[in-house]
mmCIF file of C-alpha atoms in Angstrom:
data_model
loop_
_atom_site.group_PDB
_atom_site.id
_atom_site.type_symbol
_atom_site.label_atom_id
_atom_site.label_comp_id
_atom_site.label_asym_id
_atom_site.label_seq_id
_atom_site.Cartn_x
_atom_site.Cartn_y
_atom_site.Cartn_z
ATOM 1 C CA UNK A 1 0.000 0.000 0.000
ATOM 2 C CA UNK A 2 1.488 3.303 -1.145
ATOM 3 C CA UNK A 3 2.778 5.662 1.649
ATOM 4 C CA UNK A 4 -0.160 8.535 1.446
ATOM 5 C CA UNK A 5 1.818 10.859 3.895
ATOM 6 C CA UNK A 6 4.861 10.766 1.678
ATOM 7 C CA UNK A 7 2.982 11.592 -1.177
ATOM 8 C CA UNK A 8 1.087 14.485 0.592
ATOM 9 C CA UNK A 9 4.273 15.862 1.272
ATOM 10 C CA UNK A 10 5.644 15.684 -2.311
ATOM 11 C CA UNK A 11 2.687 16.850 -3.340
ATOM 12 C CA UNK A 12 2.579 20.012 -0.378
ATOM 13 C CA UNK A 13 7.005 20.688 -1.420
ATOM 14 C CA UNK A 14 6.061 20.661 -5.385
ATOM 15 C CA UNK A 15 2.836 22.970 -5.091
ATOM 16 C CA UNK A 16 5.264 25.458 -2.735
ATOM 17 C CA UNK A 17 7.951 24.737 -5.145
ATOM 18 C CA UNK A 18 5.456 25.566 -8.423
ATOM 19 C CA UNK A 19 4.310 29.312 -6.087
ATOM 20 C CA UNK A 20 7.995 29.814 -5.824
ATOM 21 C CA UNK A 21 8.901 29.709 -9.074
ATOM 22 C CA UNK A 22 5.745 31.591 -10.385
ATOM 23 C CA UNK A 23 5.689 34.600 -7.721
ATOM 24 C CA UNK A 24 9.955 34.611 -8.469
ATOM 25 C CA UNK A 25 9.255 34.514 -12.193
ATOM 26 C CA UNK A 26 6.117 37.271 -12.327
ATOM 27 C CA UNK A 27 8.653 40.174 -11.610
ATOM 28 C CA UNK A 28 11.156 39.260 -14.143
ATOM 29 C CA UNK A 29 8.360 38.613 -16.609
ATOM 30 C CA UNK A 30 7.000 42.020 -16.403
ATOM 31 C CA UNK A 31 10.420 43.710 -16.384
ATOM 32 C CA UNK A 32 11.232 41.976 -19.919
ATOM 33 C CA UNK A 33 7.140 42.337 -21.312
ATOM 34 C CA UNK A 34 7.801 45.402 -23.346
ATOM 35 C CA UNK A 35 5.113 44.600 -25.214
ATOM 36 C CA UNK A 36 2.684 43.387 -22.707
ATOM 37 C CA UNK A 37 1.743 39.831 -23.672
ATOM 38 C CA UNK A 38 1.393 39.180 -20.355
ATOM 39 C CA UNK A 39 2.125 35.755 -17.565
ATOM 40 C CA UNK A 40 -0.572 33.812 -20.204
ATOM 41 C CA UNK A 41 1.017 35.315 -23.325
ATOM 42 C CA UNK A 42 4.461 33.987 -22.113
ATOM 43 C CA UNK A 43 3.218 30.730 -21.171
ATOM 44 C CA UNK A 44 1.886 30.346 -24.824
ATOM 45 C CA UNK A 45 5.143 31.215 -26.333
ATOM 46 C CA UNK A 46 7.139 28.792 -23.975
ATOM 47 C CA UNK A 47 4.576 25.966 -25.268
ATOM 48 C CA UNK A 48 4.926 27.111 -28.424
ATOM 49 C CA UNK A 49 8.918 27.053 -28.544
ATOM 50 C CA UNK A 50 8.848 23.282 -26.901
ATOM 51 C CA UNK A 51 6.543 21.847 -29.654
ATOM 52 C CA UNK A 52 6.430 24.336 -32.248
ATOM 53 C CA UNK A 53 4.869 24.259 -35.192
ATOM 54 C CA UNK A 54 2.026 23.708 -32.775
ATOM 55 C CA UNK A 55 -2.094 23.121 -34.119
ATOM 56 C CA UNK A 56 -4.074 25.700 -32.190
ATOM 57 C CA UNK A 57 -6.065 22.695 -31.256
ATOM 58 C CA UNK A 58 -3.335 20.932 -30.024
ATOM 59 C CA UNK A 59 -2.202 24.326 -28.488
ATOM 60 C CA UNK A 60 -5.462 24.312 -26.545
ATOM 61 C CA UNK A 61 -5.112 21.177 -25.057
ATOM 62 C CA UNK A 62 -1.559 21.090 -23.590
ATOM 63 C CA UNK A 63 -2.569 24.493 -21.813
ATOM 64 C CA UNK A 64 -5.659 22.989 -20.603
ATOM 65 C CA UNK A 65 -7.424 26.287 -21.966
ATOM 66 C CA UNK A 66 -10.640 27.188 -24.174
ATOM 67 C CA UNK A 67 -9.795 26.905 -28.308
ATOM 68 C CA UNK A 68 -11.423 30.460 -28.143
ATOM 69 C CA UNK A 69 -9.063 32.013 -25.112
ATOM 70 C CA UNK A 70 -5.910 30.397 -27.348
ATOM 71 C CA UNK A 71 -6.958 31.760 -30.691
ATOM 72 C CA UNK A 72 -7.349 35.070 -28.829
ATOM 73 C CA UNK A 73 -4.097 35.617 -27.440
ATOM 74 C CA UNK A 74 -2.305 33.679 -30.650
ATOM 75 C CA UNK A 75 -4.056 36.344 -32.229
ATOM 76 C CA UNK A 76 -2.638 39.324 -30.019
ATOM 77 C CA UNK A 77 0.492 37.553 -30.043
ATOM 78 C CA UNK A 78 0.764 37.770 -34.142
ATOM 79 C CA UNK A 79 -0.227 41.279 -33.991
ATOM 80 C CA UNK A 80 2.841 41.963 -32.059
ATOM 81 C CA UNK A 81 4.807 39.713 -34.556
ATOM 82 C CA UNK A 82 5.763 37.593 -31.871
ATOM 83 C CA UNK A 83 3.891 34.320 -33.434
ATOM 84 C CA UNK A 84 3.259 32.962 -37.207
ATOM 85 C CA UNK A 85 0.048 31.070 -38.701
ATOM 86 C CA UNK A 86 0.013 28.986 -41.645
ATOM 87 C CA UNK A 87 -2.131 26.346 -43.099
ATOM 88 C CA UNK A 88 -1.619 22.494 -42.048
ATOM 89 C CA UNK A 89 -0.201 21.250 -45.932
ATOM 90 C CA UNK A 90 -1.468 17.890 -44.175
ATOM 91 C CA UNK A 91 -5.200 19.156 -43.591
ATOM 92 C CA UNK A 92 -6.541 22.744 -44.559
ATOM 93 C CA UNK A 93 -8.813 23.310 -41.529
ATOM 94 C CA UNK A 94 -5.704 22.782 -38.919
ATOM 95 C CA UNK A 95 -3.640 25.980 -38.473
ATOM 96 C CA UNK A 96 -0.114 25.556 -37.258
ATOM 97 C CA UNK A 97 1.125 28.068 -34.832
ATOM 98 C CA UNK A 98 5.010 29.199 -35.332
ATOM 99 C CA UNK A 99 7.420 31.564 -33.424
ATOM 100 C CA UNK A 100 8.479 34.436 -35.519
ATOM 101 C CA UNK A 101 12.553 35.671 -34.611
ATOM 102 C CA UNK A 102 11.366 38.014 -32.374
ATOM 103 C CA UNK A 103 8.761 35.683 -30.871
ATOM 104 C CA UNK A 104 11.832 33.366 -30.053
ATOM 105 C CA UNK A 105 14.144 36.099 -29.026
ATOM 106 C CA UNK A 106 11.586 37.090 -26.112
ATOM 107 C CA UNK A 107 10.711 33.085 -25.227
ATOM 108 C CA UNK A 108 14.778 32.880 -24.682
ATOM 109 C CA UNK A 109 14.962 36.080 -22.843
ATOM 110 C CA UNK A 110 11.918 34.270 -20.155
ATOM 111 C CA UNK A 111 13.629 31.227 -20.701
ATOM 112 C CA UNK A 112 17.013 32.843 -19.149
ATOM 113 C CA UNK A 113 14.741 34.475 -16.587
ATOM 114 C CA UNK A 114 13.826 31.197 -15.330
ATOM 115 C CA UNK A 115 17.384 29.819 -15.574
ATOM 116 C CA UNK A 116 18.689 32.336 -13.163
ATOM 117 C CA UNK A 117 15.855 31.538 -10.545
ATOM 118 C CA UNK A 118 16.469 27.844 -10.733
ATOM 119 C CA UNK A 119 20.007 28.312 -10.285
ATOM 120 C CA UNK A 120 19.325 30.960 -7.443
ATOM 121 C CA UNK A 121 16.792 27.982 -6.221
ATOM 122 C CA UNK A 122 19.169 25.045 -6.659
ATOM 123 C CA UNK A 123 22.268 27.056 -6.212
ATOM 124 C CA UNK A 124 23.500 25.886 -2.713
ATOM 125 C CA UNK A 125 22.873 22.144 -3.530
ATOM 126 C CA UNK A 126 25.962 20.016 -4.519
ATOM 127 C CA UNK A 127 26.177 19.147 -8.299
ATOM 128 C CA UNK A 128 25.538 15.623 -8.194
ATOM 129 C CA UNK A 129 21.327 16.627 -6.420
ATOM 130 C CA UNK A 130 21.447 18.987 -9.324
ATOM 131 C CA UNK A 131 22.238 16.348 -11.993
ATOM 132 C CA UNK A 132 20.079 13.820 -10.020
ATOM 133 C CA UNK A 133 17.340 15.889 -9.368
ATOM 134 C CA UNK A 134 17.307 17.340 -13.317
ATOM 135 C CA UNK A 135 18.020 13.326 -14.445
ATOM 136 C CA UNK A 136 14.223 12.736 -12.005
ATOM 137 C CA UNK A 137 12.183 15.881 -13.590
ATOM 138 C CA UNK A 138 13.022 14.833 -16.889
ATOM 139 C CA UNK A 139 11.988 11.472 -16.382
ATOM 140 C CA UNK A 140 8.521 12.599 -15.049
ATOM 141 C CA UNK A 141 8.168 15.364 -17.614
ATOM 142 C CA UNK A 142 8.732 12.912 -20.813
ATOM 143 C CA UNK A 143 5.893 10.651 -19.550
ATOM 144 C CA UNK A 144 3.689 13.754 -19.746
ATOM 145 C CA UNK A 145 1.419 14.780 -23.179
#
């Protein structure tokens, strides 16, 4: 029978580990939003640079959001040239969602944001948790859609 107390507490450290990293992130986020897209906007791009050229639909679904909020802020998104549309060649109804150079240059900048607060996080640990710990998370994230 599975240990439920353990689990409560891995569940308790990663949901004050997840508020960490998002109330650390939020400042750093709005410092490099120039052009407003906004926590939501950044999360798109970030899905959109691990899987990219995304379907809206599919889009949707990893997000666990509404087709109609997605196609709303891909749409504000391409309007500030961040993000690309074009035509599945594969099936005409499916539009595939791409980063533009700029798009990418501002999904790198958050993605360097969130480098420095896991190192500031992880900094004081020896090398070998770090590599253990990274070898663990990647093991549970690959399993995930």
């Amino acid at each position: 029978m599975p240990d439920c107390s353990s689990d409560l507490t891995l569940a308790l450290d990663l949901d004050r580990l997840i508020r960490w990293l998002d109330c650390s992130m939020r400042p750093r986020l709005i410092e490099a939003d120039h052009l407003r897209i906004g926590p939501f906007g950044a999360m798109v791009l970030a899905c959109i640079a691990d899987h990219e050229p995304i379907a809206l639909q599919s889009l949707s679904q990893r997000l666990d959001r509404d087709k109609s909020q997605i196609t709303r802020t891909v749409q504000k998104l391409e309007r500030k040239t961040l993000v690309s549309k074009e035509r599945s060649t594969d099936d005409g109804r499916v539009w595939l969602v791409s980063l533009t150079g700029d798009g990418r240059r501002l999904a790198r900048t958050f993605q360097a944001n969130l480098a420095e607060i896991v190192d500031e996080l992880f900094g004081q640990l020896e090398e070998s948790d770090r590599q253990q710990f990274a070898k663990i998370l990647a093991q549970v994230v690959s399993t995930q859609p």
